[in-house]
Coordinates of C-alpha atoms and ligand atoms in Angstrom, one line a residue:
M1 CA 4.9 -5.4 -38.4
S2 CA 1.8 -3.5 -37.7
R3 CA 2.2 -1.5 -40.9
E4 CA 2.2 -4.7 -43.0
R5 CA -0.8 -6.0 -41.2
L6 CA -2.6 -2.7 -41.7
A7 CA -1.9 -2.8 -45.4
A8 CA -3.2 -6.4 -45.6
V9 CA -6.4 -5.6 -43.7
R10 CA -7.0 -2.5 -45.9
S11 CA -7.0 -4.6 -49.0
L12 CA -9.5 -7.0 -47.5
V13 CA -11.6 -4.1 -46.4
K14 CA -11.5 -2.6 -49.9
A15 CA -12.7 -5.9 -51.3
A16 CA -15.6 -5.9 -48.8
E17 CA -16.7 -2.5 -50.3
V18 CA -17.1 -0.6 -47.1
D19 CA -15.8 2.9 -46.2
A20 CA -14.2 1.6 -43.0
F21 CA -13.9 -1.5 -40.8
M22 CA -14.5 -1.5 -37.0
V23 CA -12.5 -4.0 -35.0
T24 CA -13.9 -4.8 -31.6
H25 CA -12.4 -8.2 -30.8
P26 CA -9.6 -7.6 -28.3
V27 CA -7.3 -10.3 -29.9
N28 CA -7.8 -8.8 -33.4
R29 CA -7.3 -5.3 -32.1
R30 CA -4.0 -6.4 -30.5
Y31 CA -2.9 -8.2 -33.7
L32 CA -3.5 -5.1 -35.9
S33 CA -2.4 -2.3 -33.6
G34 CA -0.2 -3.8 -30.9
F35 CA -2.4 -2.3 -28.2
D36 CA -3.2 -4.9 -25.5
G37 CA -5.3 -2.9 -23.1
S38 CA -8.7 -4.3 -22.0
S39 CA -10.8 -1.7 -23.7
G40 CA -10.8 -0.1 -27.1
L41 CA -11.8 -0.4 -30.7
L42 CA -10.2 0.3 -34.1
L43 CA -11.6 2.0 -37.1
I44 CA -9.6 1.4 -40.3
S45 CA -10.3 3.0 -43.7
S46 CA -8.0 3.3 -46.7
S47 CA -6.4 6.4 -45.3
Q48 CA -7.3 6.4 -41.6
A49 CA -6.3 4.2 -38.7
C50 CA -7.9 5.2 -35.4
L51 CA -7.8 3.6 -32.0
V52 CA -10.6 4.7 -29.7
T53 CA -10.0 4.0 -26.0
D54 CA -10.8 5.4 -22.6
F55 CA -8.8 7.6 -20.2
R56 CA -7.0 4.7 -18.5
Y57 CA -5.3 3.6 -21.6
L58 CA -4.4 6.7 -23.5
E59 CA -0.7 6.7 -22.8
Q60 CA -0.3 2.9 -23.3
A61 CA -2.2 3.1 -26.6
E62 CA 0.1 5.9 -27.9
E63 CA 3.1 3.8 -27.0
Q64 CA 1.9 0.5 -28.4
A65 CA -0.1 1.4 -31.4
E66 CA 2.3 3.5 -33.4
E67 CA 0.4 3.4 -36.6
F68 CA -2.9 4.5 -35.1
S69 CA -4.2 7.9 -34.0
V70 CA -5.4 7.5 -30.5
I71 CA -8.8 9.0 -29.7
R72 CA -10.3 9.3 -26.3
R73 CA -13.8 8.0 -25.7
H74 CA -16.0 9.3 -22.9
D75 CA -18.5 7.5 -20.8
E76 CA -20.8 6.3 -23.5
L77 CA -19.9 3.1 -25.2
Y78 CA -19.6 4.5 -28.7
S79 CA -19.1 8.2 -28.0
G80 CA -16.2 9.5 -30.1
L81 CA -17.3 7.3 -33.0
A82 CA -19.9 9.7 -34.3
E83 CA -17.4 12.5 -34.8
I84 CA -14.9 10.4 -36.6
I85 CA -17.5 8.9 -38.9
E86 CA -19.1 12.3 -39.6
H87 CA -15.7 14.0 -40.1
N88 CA -14.7 11.3 -42.7
G89 CA -18.1 11.2 -44.4
W90 CA -18.3 7.4 -43.9
R91 CA -21.7 5.9 -44.9
K92 CA -20.9 2.2 -44.7
I93 CA -19.0 0.6 -42.0
G94 CA -18.1 -3.1 -41.6
F95 CA -18.1 -4.7 -38.2
E96 CA -16.9 -8.0 -36.8
A97 CA -20.2 -10.0 -36.9
K98 CA -18.7 -12.8 -34.8
H99 CA -17.6 -10.5 -32.0
L100 CA -19.9 -7.5 -31.7
T101 CA -22.6 -8.3 -29.1
Y102 CA -26.2 -7.9 -30.1
D103 CA -26.7 -5.3 -27.4
S104 CA -23.8 -3.2 -28.7
Y105 CA -25.0 -3.6 -32.2
I106 CA -28.5 -2.3 -31.3
E107 CA -27.0 0.7 -29.5
L108 CA -24.7 1.5 -32.3
A109 CA -27.3 1.1 -35.1
G110 CA -29.7 3.2 -33.0
K111 CA -27.3 6.1 -32.5
L112 CA -25.4 6.1 -35.8
K113 CA -27.8 6.0 -38.8
I114 CA -25.4 4.7 -41.4
Q115 CA -25.1 1.3 -43.0
W116 CA -23.6 -1.4 -40.7
I117 CA -22.3 -4.3 -42.7
P118 CA -21.5 -7.6 -40.9
L119 CA -18.1 -9.0 -42.0
T120 CA -16.6 -12.3 -40.8
D121 CA -13.1 -13.6 -40.5
I122 CA -11.3 -10.5 -42.0
V123 CA -8.5 -10.4 -39.4
E124 CA -8.8 -14.1 -38.6
K125 CA -7.9 -14.8 -42.3
L126 CA -4.6 -12.8 -41.8
R127 CA -3.9 -14.5 -38.4
L128 CA -4.1 -17.9 -40.1
I129 CA -0.6 -17.6 -41.6
K130 CA 2.1 -16.9 -39.0
S131 CA 5.1 -14.7 -39.9
S132 CA 8.6 -15.9 -39.2
A133 CA 8.6 -13.5 -36.2
E134 CA 5.4 -15.0 -34.8
L135 CA 6.9 -18.5 -35.3
I136 CA 10.0 -17.6 -33.4
V137 CA 7.8 -16.5 -30.4
M138 CA 5.7 -19.6 -30.6
N139 CA 8.7 -21.9 -30.9
R140 CA 10.1 -20.3 -27.8
G141 CA 6.9 -20.9 -25.9
A142 CA 6.8 -24.5 -27.1
A143 CA 10.3 -25.1 -25.9
I144 CA 9.2 -23.8 -22.4
L145 CA 6.4 -26.4 -22.4
D146 CA 9.0 -29.1 -23.0
Q147 CA 11.0 -27.8 -20.1
A148 CA 7.8 -27.7 -18.0
F149 CA 7.1 -31.3 -18.9
S150 CA 10.6 -32.5 -17.9
Y151 CA 10.1 -30.6 -14.6
L152 CA 6.7 -32.2 -13.9
L153 CA 8.3 -35.7 -14.3
T154 CA 10.5 -34.9 -11.3
L155 CA 7.4 -34.1 -9.2
I156 CA 4.6 -36.4 -10.2
R157 CA 4.2 -39.4 -7.8
P158 CA 1.4 -41.5 -6.4
G159 CA -0.4 -39.7 -3.5
M160 CA -0.1 -36.3 -5.1
S161 CA -3.3 -34.6 -6.1
E162 CA -4.1 -33.6 -9.7
R163 CA -4.6 -30.0 -8.6
Q164 CA -1.2 -29.9 -6.9
L165 CA 0.5 -31.0 -10.1
A166 CA -1.5 -28.4 -12.1
L167 CA -0.5 -25.7 -9.6
E168 CA 3.2 -26.6 -9.7
L169 CA 3.1 -26.6 -13.5
E170 CA 1.4 -23.2 -13.6
I171 CA 4.0 -21.7 -11.2
F172 CA 6.8 -23.1 -13.4
L173 CA 5.3 -21.5 -16.5
L174 CA 4.7 -18.2 -14.9
R175 CA 8.3 -18.1 -13.6
A176 CA 9.5 -18.9 -17.1
G177 CA 7.8 -15.7 -18.4
A178 CA 4.3 -16.8 -19.2
E179 CA 1.6 -14.0 -19.1
E180 CA -1.0 -16.5 -18.0
R181 CA -2.1 -20.1 -18.6
S182 CA -3.8 -20.8 -22.0
F183 CA -6.7 -22.6 -20.3
R184 CA -7.5 -24.5 -17.2
F185 CA -5.0 -27.4 -17.1
I186 CA -6.3 -30.9 -17.5
V187 CA -4.7 -33.4 -15.2
A188 CA -6.9 -36.5 -15.5
S189 CA -5.7 -39.7 -13.7
G190 CA -7.0 -43.2 -13.6
P191 CA -10.7 -43.5 -14.6
R192 CA -10.9 -39.7 -14.8
G193 CA -8.6 -40.0 -17.9
A194 CA -11.7 -41.1 -19.8
L195 CA -12.9 -37.4 -19.5
P196 CA -11.2 -35.7 -22.5
H197 CA -11.6 -32.4 -20.6
G198 CA -11.2 -33.5 -17.0
V199 CA -9.7 -30.4 -15.4
A200 CA -7.4 -31.1 -12.5
S201 CA -9.3 -32.2 -9.4
E202 CA -8.6 -33.0 -5.8
K203 CA -8.2 -36.7 -6.7
L204 CA -5.0 -38.2 -5.6
M205 CA -3.0 -40.0 -8.3
S206 CA -2.3 -43.7 -7.6
V207 CA -0.2 -46.6 -8.7
G208 CA -1.6 -48.0 -11.9
D209 CA -3.1 -44.7 -13.2
L210 CA -2.5 -43.4 -16.6
V211 CA -2.3 -39.6 -16.1
T212 CA -3.1 -37.3 -19.0
I213 CA -1.7 -33.8 -18.6
D214 CA -2.9 -31.1 -21.1
F215 CA -1.4 -27.7 -20.4
G216 CA -0.2 -24.5 -22.1
A217 CA 0.6 -20.9 -21.4
V218 CA 0.6 -17.6 -23.2
F219 CA 4.0 -16.1 -24.1
A220 CA 4.2 -12.6 -25.6
G221 CA 0.5 -12.9 -26.5
Y222 CA 0.8 -16.3 -28.2
A223 CA -0.8 -19.4 -26.7
T224 CA 0.9 -22.8 -26.5
D225 CA -0.7 -26.2 -25.9
M226 CA 0.6 -29.7 -25.4
T227 CA -0.5 -33.0 -23.9
R228 CA 1.3 -36.1 -22.6
T229 CA 0.1 -39.2 -20.9
V230 CA 2.3 -41.0 -18.4
C231 CA 1.8 -44.1 -16.3
L232 CA 2.3 -44.4 -12.6
G233 CA 3.8 -47.9 -12.2
N234 CA 3.9 -50.5 -14.9
P235 CA 1.1 -50.3 -17.5
S236 CA -1.4 -53.1 -18.0
R237 CA -1.6 -54.7 -21.4
L238 CA -4.7 -52.7 -22.2
Q239 CA -3.0 -49.4 -21.1
R240 CA 0.0 -50.2 -23.2
R241 CA -2.2 -51.1 -26.2
I242 CA -4.2 -47.9 -26.2
Y243 CA -1.1 -45.8 -25.6
D244 CA 0.7 -47.4 -28.6
L245 CA -2.4 -46.9 -30.7
V246 CA -2.7 -43.2 -29.9
K247 CA 1.0 -42.8 -30.4
E248 CA 0.8 -44.4 -33.8
A249 CA -2.2 -42.3 -34.8
Q250 CA -0.6 -39.1 -33.7
A251 CA 2.7 -39.8 -35.5
G252 CA 0.8 -40.8 -38.7
A253 CA -1.2 -37.5 -38.6
V254 CA 1.8 -35.4 -37.9
A255 CA 3.6 -37.0 -40.9
A256 CA 0.6 -36.2 -43.1
V257 CA 0.7 -32.5 -42.3
G258 CA 2.0 -30.4 -45.2
P259 CA 1.1 -27.6 -47.7
L260 CA -1.9 -28.3 -49.9
K261 CA -3.1 -31.0 -47.6
N262 CA -6.7 -30.9 -46.5
T263 CA -7.5 -30.8 -42.8
T264 CA -10.2 -33.5 -43.2
A265 CA -7.7 -35.8 -44.7
I266 CA -5.2 -35.3 -41.8
D267 CA -8.0 -36.0 -39.4
A268 CA -8.8 -39.2 -41.3
V269 CA -5.3 -40.5 -41.1
A270 CA -5.4 -40.6 -37.3
R271 CA -9.1 -41.7 -37.2
D272 CA -8.5 -44.6 -39.6
I273 CA -5.7 -46.0 -37.5
I274 CA -7.8 -45.9 -34.3
D275 CA -10.9 -47.2 -36.2
K276 CA -9.1 -50.1 -37.6
A277 CA -7.9 -51.2 -34.1
G278 CA -11.6 -51.2 -33.0
Y279 CA -11.4 -48.1 -30.8
G280 CA -13.0 -45.6 -33.2
K281 CA -16.0 -44.9 -30.9
Y282 CA -13.6 -43.9 -28.1
F283 CA -12.1 -41.1 -30.1
G284 CA -15.0 -38.7 -30.0
H285 CA -13.4 -35.3 -30.7
G286 CA -11.6 -33.6 -33.6
L287 CA -7.9 -34.2 -34.3
G288 CA -6.7 -30.7 -33.5
H289 CA -7.0 -26.9 -33.8
G290 CA -5.1 -23.9 -35.0
I291 CA -3.3 -22.0 -32.3
G292 CA -1.9 -18.5 -32.2
L293 CA -3.1 -15.4 -30.3
E294 CA -6.0 -17.7 -29.2
T295 CA -5.7 -21.2 -28.0
H296 CA -8.4 -22.3 -30.4
E297 CA -8.4 -20.7 -33.8
A298 CA -8.5 -21.6 -37.5
P299 CA -7.8 -24.1 -39.0
I300 CA -9.9 -26.7 -37.2
L301 CA -9.0 -30.3 -38.0
N302 CA -12.0 -32.6 -37.8
R303 CA -14.2 -34.7 -40.0
R304 CA -16.0 -31.8 -41.5
S305 CA -13.4 -29.0 -41.8
E306 CA -12.1 -28.5 -45.3
T307 CA -9.2 -26.1 -45.0
G308 CA -6.3 -26.4 -47.4
L309 CA -3.1 -26.1 -45.4
E310 CA -0.5 -23.5 -46.2
A311 CA 3.0 -22.8 -45.0
G312 CA 2.9 -20.7 -41.8
M313 CA -0.2 -22.3 -40.3
V314 CA 0.2 -23.6 -36.8
M315 CA -2.0 -26.3 -35.3
T316 CA -2.2 -29.0 -32.7
I317 CA -2.4 -32.7 -33.5
E318 CA -4.1 -34.4 -30.6
P319 CA -5.8 -37.8 -31.0
G320 CA -7.0 -39.6 -27.9
V321 CA -8.7 -42.8 -26.8
Y322 CA -11.0 -42.6 -23.8
L323 CA -12.4 -45.8 -22.2
P324 CA -15.3 -45.0 -19.9
G325 CA -14.7 -46.1 -16.3
Q326 CA -11.1 -47.1 -17.1
G327 CA -9.0 -44.2 -18.4
G328 CA -7.6 -42.5 -21.4
V329 CA -4.6 -41.5 -23.4
R330 CA -4.0 -38.3 -25.4
I331 CA -0.8 -37.1 -27.1
E332 CA -0.8 -33.5 -28.4
D333 CA 1.9 -31.5 -30.2
M334 CA 2.0 -28.2 -31.8
V335 CA 3.2 -28.3 -35.4
Y336 CA 3.6 -25.7 -38.2
V337 CA 3.4 -26.1 -41.9
T338 CA 6.5 -25.4 -43.8
E339 CA 7.0 -25.0 -47.6
C340 CA 7.6 -28.8 -48.0
G341 CA 6.1 -30.5 -44.9
A342 CA 5.8 -29.7 -41.2
E343 CA 7.9 -29.0 -38.2
V344 CA 7.0 -30.3 -34.7
M345 CA 7.3 -27.5 -32.1
T346 CA 6.8 -29.5 -28.9
T347 CA 9.5 -32.2 -28.8
S348 CA 9.1 -34.0 -25.5
T349 CA 9.3 -37.8 -25.9
R350 CA 6.2 -39.6 -27.0
E351 CA 7.3 -42.9 -25.6
L352 CA 5.3 -44.1 -22.7
I353 CA 7.0 -42.9 -19.5
T354 CA 6.4 -45.0 -16.4
I355 CA 7.1 -43.5 -13.0
Ligands
ZN401 ZN1 -4.3 -29.2 -25.2
ZN402 ZN1 -5.3 -28.5 -27.9

């Protein structure tokens, strides 16, 4: 796996006309080398693949990063680099402009008097298309989210706090093999449901509340993400109306996902449905985001993004309607693009569940 990725990144590096490419973003480093320690950087040229890390990680790096020569760095941030660069006669090195901090850049450029070329989205471009092995891992994670949702339906009840529900959900996911949660879970009940990012609070859930639960966890390095909204007690007419509207918009957008489709057009499908029903101003965020080693990655689906979809891309579709002071609804699924359409990865029911 790592060998194919290395070959792919080498051809992008060649096109960028640099002698070598330095990877500092931990997620990109893990993607290319397999090494998941907290410190280290990669240097990749047409013939070399080096992983520079500190004493704590030497053994782990040797084990995980089979395709890389592991080099120990000493106390200074970029010690070790000078020797490699000099030894190979590199004069022009590309770095990840989105990820190298300004401080580190200044230190680097001050110490190593060569040309430093800012490059963007080299590894991100590769990560955009998931391999079948990655899809298997992500599908497994998505299936665990579905199980977690079924489990939470057995727990959720009026009088329980949002935080308690979030905690039980996290324990379930960790027990099921998650490395960690993907983000702080959102459990937003009643009027708090109008906060699209209302992280779980001490609020007790009560009869009549719509409760939006947005959760996900990392499995074997890959993030997962899903949202369902349930109703405690019978929904009012307004609650039923906005629920059905979001459900229709979500289903419409999912059905529109496929190869060669444009992300803006997919966003427009959901937005038009919500707009036409008169709730457009209550859907103030983008339709979804790519997901993989990071919870939010390319492609982004909103009114401005113009990415053409390709088979192997994985993304969320998550429209919502948020009525200030009253509450909100969001439904989110992970989907991946196939050769002829899309496959939904999270399959929990999208019918309104009343508890
Ligand atoms: Zn989410
Ligand atoms: Zn999401």
